[in-house]
XYZ file of C-alpha atoms in Angstrom:
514
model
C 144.180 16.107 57.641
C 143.866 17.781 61.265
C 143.324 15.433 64.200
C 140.533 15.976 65.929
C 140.421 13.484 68.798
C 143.181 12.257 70.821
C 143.481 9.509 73.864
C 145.665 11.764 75.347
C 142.692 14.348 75.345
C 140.040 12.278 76.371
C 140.084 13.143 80.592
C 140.197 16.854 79.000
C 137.292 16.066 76.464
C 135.109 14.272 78.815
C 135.789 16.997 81.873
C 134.742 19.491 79.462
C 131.487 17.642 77.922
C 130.144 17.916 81.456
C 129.948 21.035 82.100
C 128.682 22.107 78.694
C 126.243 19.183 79.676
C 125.119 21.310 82.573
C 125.153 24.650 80.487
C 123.337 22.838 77.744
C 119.920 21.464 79.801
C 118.446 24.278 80.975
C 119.447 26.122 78.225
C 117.651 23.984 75.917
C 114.685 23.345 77.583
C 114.557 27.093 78.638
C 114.994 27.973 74.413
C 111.814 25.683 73.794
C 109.999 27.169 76.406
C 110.446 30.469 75.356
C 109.847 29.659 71.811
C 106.476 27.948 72.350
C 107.459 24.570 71.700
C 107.512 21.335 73.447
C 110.634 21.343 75.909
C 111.651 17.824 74.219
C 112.213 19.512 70.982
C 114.996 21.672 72.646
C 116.767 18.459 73.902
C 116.636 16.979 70.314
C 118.194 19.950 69.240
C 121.009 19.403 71.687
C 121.610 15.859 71.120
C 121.595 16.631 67.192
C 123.658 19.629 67.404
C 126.250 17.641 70.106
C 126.245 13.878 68.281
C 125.473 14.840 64.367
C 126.616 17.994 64.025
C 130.015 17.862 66.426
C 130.938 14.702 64.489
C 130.841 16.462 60.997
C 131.942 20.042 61.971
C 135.471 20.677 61.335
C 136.054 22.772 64.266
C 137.714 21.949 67.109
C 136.350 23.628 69.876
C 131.977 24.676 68.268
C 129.497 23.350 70.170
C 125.645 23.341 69.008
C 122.314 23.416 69.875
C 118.654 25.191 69.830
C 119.468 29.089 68.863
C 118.205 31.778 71.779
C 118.321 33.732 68.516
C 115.851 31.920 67.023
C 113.308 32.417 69.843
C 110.874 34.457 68.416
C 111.223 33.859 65.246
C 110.362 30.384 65.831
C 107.463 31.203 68.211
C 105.968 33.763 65.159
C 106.571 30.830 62.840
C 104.577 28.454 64.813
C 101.890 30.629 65.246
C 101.711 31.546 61.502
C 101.673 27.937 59.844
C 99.093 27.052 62.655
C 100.966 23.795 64.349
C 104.389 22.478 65.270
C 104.803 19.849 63.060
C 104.253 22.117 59.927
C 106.856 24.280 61.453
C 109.223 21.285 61.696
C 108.641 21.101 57.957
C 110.481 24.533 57.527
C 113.280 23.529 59.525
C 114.093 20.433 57.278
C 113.645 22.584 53.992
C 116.152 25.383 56.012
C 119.002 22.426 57.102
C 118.687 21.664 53.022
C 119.394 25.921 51.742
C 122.216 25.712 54.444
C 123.865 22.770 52.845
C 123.931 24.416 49.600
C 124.843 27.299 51.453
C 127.772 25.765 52.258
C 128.689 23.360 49.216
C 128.657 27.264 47.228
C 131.304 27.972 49.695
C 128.742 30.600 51.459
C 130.959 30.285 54.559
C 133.353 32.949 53.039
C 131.437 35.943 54.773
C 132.077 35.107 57.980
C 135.588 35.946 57.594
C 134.524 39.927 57.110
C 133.078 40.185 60.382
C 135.201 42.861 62.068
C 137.205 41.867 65.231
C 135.505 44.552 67.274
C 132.044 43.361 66.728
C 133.188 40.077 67.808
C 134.333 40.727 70.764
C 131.645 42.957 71.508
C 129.147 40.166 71.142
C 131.116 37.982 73.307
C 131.017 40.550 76.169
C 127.425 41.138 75.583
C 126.544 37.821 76.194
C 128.350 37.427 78.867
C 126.795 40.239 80.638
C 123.032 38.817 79.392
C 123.811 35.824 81.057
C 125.044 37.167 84.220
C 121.298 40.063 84.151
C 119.395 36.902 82.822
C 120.475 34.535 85.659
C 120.302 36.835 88.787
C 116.844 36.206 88.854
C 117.338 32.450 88.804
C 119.707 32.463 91.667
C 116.865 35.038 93.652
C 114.534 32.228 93.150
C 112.238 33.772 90.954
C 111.646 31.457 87.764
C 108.710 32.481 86.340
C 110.424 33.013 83.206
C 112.364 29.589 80.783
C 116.615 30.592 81.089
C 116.457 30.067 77.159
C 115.193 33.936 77.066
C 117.686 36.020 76.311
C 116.325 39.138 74.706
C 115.734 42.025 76.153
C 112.642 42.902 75.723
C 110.247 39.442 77.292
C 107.057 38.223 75.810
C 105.548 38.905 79.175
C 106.182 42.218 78.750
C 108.654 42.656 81.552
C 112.501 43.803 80.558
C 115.980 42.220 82.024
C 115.995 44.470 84.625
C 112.524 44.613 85.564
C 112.871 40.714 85.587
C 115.550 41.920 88.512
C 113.260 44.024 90.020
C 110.520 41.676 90.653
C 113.537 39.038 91.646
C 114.482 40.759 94.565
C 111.116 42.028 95.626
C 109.708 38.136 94.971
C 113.213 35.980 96.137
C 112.841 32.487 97.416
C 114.999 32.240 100.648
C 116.175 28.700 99.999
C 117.587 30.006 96.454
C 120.064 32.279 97.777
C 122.457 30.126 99.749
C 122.788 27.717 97.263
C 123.359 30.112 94.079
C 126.518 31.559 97.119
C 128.111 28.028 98.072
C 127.910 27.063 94.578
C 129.188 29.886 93.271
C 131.805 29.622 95.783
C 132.314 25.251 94.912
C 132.819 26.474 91.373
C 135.516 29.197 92.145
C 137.418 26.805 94.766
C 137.910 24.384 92.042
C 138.475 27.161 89.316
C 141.823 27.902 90.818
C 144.677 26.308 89.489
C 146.353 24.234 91.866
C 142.736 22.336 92.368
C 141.740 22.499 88.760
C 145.033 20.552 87.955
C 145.525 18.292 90.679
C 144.998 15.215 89.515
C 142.738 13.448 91.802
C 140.674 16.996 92.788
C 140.913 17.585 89.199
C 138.993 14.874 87.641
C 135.177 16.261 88.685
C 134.714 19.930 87.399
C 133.095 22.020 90.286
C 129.981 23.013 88.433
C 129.081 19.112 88.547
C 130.335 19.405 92.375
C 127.879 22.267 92.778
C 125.189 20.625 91.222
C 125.321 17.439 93.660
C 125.487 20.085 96.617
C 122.479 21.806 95.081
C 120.425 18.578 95.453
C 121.741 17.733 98.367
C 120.778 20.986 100.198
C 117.526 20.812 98.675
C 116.913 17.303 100.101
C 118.224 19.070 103.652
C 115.408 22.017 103.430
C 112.773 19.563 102.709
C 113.746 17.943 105.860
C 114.298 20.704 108.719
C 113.229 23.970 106.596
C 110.426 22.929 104.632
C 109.341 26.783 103.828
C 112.517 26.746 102.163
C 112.439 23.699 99.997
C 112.835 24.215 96.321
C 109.829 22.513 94.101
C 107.625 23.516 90.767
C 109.160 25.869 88.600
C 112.196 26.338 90.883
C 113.753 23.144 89.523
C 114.944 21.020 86.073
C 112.147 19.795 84.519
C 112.246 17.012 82.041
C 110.058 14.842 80.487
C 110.321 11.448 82.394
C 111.130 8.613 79.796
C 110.651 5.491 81.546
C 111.598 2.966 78.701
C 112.753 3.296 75.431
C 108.606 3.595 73.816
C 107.919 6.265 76.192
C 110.928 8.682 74.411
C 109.515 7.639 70.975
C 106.311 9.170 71.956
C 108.090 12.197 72.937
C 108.844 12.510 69.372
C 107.107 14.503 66.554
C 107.269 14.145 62.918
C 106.984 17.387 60.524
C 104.328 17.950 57.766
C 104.820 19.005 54.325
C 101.604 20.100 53.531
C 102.143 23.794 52.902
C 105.318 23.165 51.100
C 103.422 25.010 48.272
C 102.695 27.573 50.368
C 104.731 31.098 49.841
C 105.033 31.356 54.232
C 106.166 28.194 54.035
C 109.190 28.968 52.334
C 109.979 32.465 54.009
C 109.744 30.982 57.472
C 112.439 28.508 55.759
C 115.055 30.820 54.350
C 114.191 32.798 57.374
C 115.616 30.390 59.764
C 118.772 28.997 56.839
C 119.867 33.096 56.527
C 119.759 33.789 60.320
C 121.174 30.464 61.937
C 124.012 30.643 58.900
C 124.859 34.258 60.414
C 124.549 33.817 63.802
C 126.674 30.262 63.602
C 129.589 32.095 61.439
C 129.889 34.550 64.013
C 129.836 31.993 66.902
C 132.582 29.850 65.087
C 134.281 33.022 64.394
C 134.520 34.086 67.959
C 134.877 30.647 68.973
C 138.203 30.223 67.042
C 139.595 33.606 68.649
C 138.933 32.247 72.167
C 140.337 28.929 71.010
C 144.087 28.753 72.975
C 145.669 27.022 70.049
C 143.996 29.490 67.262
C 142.714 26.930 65.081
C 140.688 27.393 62.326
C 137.316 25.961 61.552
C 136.355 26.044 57.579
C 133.189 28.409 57.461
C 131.736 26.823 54.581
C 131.682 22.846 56.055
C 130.390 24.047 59.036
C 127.540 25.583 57.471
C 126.955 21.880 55.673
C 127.437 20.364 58.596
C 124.887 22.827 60.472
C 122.255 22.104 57.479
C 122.364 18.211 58.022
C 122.095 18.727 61.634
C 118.741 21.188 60.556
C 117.612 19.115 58.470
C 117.604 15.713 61.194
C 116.530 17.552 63.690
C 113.520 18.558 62.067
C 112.824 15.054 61.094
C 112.420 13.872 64.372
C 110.421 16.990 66.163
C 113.563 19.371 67.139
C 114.495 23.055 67.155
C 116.489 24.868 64.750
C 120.222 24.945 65.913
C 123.236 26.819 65.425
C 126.598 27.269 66.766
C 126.474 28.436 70.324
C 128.823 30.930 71.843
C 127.198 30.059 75.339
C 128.142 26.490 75.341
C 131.715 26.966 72.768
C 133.148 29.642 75.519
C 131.938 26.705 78.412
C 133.655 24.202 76.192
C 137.099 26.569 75.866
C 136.881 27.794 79.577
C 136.787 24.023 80.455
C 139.787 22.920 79.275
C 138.635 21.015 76.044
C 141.309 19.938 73.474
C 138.972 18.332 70.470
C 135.550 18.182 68.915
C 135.430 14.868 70.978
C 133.788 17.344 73.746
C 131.658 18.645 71.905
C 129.926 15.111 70.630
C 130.400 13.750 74.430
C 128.011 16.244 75.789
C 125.413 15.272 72.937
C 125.574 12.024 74.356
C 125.541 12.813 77.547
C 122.195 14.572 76.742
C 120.674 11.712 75.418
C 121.887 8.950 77.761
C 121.143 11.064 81.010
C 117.849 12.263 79.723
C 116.869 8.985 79.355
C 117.908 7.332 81.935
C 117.962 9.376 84.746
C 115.613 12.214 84.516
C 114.066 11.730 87.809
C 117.283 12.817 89.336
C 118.020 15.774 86.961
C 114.862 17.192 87.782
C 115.366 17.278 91.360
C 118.917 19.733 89.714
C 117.461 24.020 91.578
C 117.784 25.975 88.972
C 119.992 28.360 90.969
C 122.701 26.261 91.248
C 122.752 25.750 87.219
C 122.030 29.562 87.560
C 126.001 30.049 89.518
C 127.508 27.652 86.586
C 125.942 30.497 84.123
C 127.715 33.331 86.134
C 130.568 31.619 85.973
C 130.575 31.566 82.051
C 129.244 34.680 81.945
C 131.654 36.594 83.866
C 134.675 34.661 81.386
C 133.063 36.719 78.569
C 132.429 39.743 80.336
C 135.572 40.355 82.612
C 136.624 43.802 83.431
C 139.949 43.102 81.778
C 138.351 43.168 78.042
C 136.637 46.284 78.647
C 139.897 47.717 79.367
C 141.659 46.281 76.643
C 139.604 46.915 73.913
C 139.899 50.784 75.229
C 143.517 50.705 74.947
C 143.014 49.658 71.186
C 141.750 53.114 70.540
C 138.353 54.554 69.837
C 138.232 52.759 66.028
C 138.312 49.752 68.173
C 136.750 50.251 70.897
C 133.374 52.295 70.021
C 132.016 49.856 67.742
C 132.777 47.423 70.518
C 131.304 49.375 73.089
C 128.241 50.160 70.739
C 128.351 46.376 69.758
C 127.647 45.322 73.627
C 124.821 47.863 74.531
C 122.888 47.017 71.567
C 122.367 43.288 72.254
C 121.944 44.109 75.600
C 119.159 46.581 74.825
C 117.283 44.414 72.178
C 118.508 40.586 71.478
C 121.407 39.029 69.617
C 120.560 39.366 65.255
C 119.424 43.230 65.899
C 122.421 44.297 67.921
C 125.075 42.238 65.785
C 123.423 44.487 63.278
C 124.126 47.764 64.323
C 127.422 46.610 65.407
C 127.959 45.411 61.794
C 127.010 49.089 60.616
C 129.073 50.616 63.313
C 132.226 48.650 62.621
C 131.951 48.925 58.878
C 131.500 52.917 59.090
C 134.853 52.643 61.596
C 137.230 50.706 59.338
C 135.679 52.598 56.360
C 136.338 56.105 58.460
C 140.218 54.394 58.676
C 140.701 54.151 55.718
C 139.513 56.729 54.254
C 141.558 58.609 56.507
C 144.971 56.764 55.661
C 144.180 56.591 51.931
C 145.500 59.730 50.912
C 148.292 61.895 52.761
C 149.194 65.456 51.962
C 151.897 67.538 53.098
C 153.475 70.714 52.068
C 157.401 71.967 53.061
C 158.697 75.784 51.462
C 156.338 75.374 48.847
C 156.746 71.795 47.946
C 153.595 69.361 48.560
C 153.472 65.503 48.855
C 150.456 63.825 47.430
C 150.913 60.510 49.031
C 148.636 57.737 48.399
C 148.191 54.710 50.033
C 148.170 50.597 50.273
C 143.857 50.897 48.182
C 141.987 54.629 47.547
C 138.887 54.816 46.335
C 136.135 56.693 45.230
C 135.380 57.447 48.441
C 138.210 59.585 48.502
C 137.501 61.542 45.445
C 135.797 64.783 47.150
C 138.497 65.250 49.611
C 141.131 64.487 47.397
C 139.609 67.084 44.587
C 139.662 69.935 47.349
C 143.081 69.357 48.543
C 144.146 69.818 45.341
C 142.233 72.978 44.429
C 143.799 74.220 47.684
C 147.568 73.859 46.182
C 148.391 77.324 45.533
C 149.832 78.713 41.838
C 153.566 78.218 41.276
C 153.828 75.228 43.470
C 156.021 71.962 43.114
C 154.152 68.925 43.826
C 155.212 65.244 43.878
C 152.484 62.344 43.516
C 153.669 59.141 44.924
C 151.883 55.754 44.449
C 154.234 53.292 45.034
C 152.790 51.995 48.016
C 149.354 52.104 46.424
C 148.267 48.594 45.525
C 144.779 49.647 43.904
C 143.304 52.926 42.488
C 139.632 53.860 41.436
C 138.836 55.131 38.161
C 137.486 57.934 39.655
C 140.893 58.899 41.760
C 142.535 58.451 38.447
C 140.625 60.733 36.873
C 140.962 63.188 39.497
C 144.563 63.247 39.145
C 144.383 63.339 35.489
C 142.683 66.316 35.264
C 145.015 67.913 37.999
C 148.089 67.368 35.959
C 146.513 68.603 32.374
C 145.522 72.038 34.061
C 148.632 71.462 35.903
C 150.534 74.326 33.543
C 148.356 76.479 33.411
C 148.820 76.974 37.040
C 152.436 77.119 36.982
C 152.714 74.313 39.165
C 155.420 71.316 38.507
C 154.366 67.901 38.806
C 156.368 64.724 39.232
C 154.640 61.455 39.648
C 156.131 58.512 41.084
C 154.569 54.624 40.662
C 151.650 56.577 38.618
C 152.075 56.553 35.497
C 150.940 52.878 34.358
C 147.648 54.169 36.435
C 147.080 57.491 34.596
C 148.253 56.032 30.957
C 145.371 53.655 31.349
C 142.337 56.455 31.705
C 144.037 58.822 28.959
């Protein structure tokens, strides 16, 4: 059995937890926001997806919460059943499809997502988040962080968003978005980052307390500049224990009959399943030790986590690649992180909210650029070009796609663009033919299928009258019916041509359609 936590880990684990802490809260308030929901129901969704879900996932490195996926398909859903509480309902019902999901070993499909896809939605995001937090660190915040599409329900765009950022900035915003940035690069490099006193606190918690701090210092000597409103963290204030309870909300089954009941439900099972095989997926090829999660008890460990989050008033969740690449940038060795920053969520909302919300968004805006620019570095553009065009168009296409609409549509036409790619490969490889003085190779390869059949059939017709030709299949581990056939027929009329045929590793294949 795999070990997921260590002691030896633990200064690693708990480094990590807060940053993805800091990543996690306005991410999860922003989600709710954006989705039309209360903004507690985004921080259930974290401390379910951190506590329940990172303590019964068998990755390593995964971390959950509320989906920016999910966004509008969770603020159509509300406004279709008519109240919250009946969407909460749906989310229950989805956590229960996703654990049979994954019992029928559903998991399995993540493992055909092609590696260029992948890594294209990786980059993407990374460049969303950087286009999607320039704004925040301008000081305009009229819209949640959770929004990550494209295309905004206010009808402005990412880079309109930008436009109206710098034209609208909030002076105070700007210096601290630049020393944090610059707190969170100092102790990025690696003789800070592993000392072992200077070590212990990341920077993006340094660059948070210097965020509050230089607020506290405007509202002293520069009060035009001091940071208040919608410019900072806001959390419900929980005062005692009864006051979070009331927070909560409970779903409704009453339109469990009902037939949008149960679309909104498989709705939200299909799309977190996807988006959460792909995020484990590119979570274990970021992971430095290339460990393995099992697709299938992640997805039952994703549908308990739906299921109790709905129970007590929270938003769907899936795996997270915004908060996994935080995890994996910040030196996390187990799943220990992962659950830490769950609890992290609960304890600090709790009990100190009054000081998180006095947190500028545009210093939690420079610990986004950070991860952002992780994803998106220069370097991976390059590389992925060097792979060839097979590899690196559908990447390419992959990355302008989400950034031009949201996350599901453009892992969609990435998924069509990578599958026409590898299907263009191999058709290409399948079959090989080459001619010397008269003499012609029909070489086929490792799998040919029908797909090959029309090319295949003209090469053929093309081999002139009195020719020698040799068909070699040894290397060919599966042909179609239809390729058989073709070759069949080529070798009957084969004498009547004059031309000489030799097979080699064939003739099991063509015995078998005679």
């Amino acid at each position: 059995m795999p070990q997921y936590f260590s002691t030896s880990s633990l200064k690693y684990d708990l480094k990590a937890s807060l940053v993805v802490f800091l990543v996690a809260l306005p991410l999860c308030l922003g989600i709710a926001v954006a989705s039309g929901a209360p903004p507690m129901s985004g921080l259930i969704a974290g401390i379910v997806g951190g506590i329940i879900i990172g303590s019964l996932s068998g990755s390593h490195v995964s971390v959950s919460g509320p989906a920016a996926g999910l966004t509008v398909i969770v603020l159509d859903s509300i406004s279709t059943l008519g109240t919250f509480e009946l969407f909460l309902g749906t989310v229950v019902v989805a956590g229960i499809i996703q654990l049979i999901f994954g019992l029928l070993k559903g998991g399995i499909l993540g493992y055909y997502f092609p590696h260029s896809v992948i890594k294209g939605m990786l980059t993407a995001i990374g460049l969303i988040l950087i286009l999607k937090q320039i704004p925040h660190a301008l000081g305009w915040d009229k819209d949640a962080m959770g929004d990550m599409a494209f295309l905004q329900l206010d009808n402005a765009n990412t880079f309109s968003e930008i436009w109206y950022a710098i034209q609208y900035f909030c002076p105070g915003a700007i210096p601290i978005t630049i020393i944090s940035l610059l707190i969170i690069f100092f102790f990025e490099r690696p003789k800070i980052k592993n000392n072992p006193i200077l070590g212990i606190v990341p920077g993006a918690l340094w660059a948070v307390v210097f965020g509050i701090l230089a607020n506290q210092f405007y509202a002293i000597y520069i009060p035009d500049w001091q940071l208040t409103g919608e410019h900072l963290v806001n959390i419900p204030v929980v005062e005692k224990l009864e006051d979070f309870a009331g927070l909560v909300t409970f779903p409704s089954f009453s339109m469990i009959t009902s037939g949008d009941f149960w679309v909104i439900a498989f709705t939200i099972a299909v799309i977190a399943s996807i988006e959460t095989l792909l995020s484990i997926e590119a979570g274990d090829k970021m992971d430095p030790k290339k460990r393995v999660t099992p697709a299938s008890r992640e997805l039952v460990a994703q549908g308990i986590g739906n299921s109790v989050s709905g129970l007590i008033g929270g938003l769907p969740i899936t795996a997270v690649i915004v908060r996994t690449s935080a995890n994996i940038a910040s030196g996390s060795k187990t799943k220990l992180a992962a659950i830490l920053h769950g609890v992290l969520l609960l304890v600090l909302v709790i009990g100190i909210a009054g000081v998180l919300n006095q947190i500028p968004l545009s210093c939690l805006a420079a610990v986004l650029f950070m991860v952002g620019f992780k994803l998106a570095k220069p370097a991976i553009f390059v590389s992925e070009y060097e792979k060839g065009l097979n590899q690196f168009l559908p990447f390419i296409i992959t990355v302008f796609a989400i950034l031009f609409t949201d996350l599901l549509v453009g892992i969609g036409i990435g998924l069509i663009v990578g599958v026409f790619f590898v299907m263009r490969t191999n058709y290409r490889k399948s079959i090989q033919i080459t001619e010397l003085h008269g003499r012609y190779l029909v070489k086929l390869q490792k799998d040919v299928s029908f797909l090959n059949k029309a090319p295949l059939r003209k090469a053929l017709e093309t081999i002139p009258d009195g020719s020698e030709v040799i068909i070699n299949a040894t290397k060919a581990q599966f042909i179609d019916h239809d390729i058989q056939e073709v070759l069949n027929d080529f070798i009957n009329s084969a004498p009547e041509k004059n031309i000489e045929v030799d097979t080699e590793g064939l003739k099991y294949n063509l015995e078998e359609t005679l």
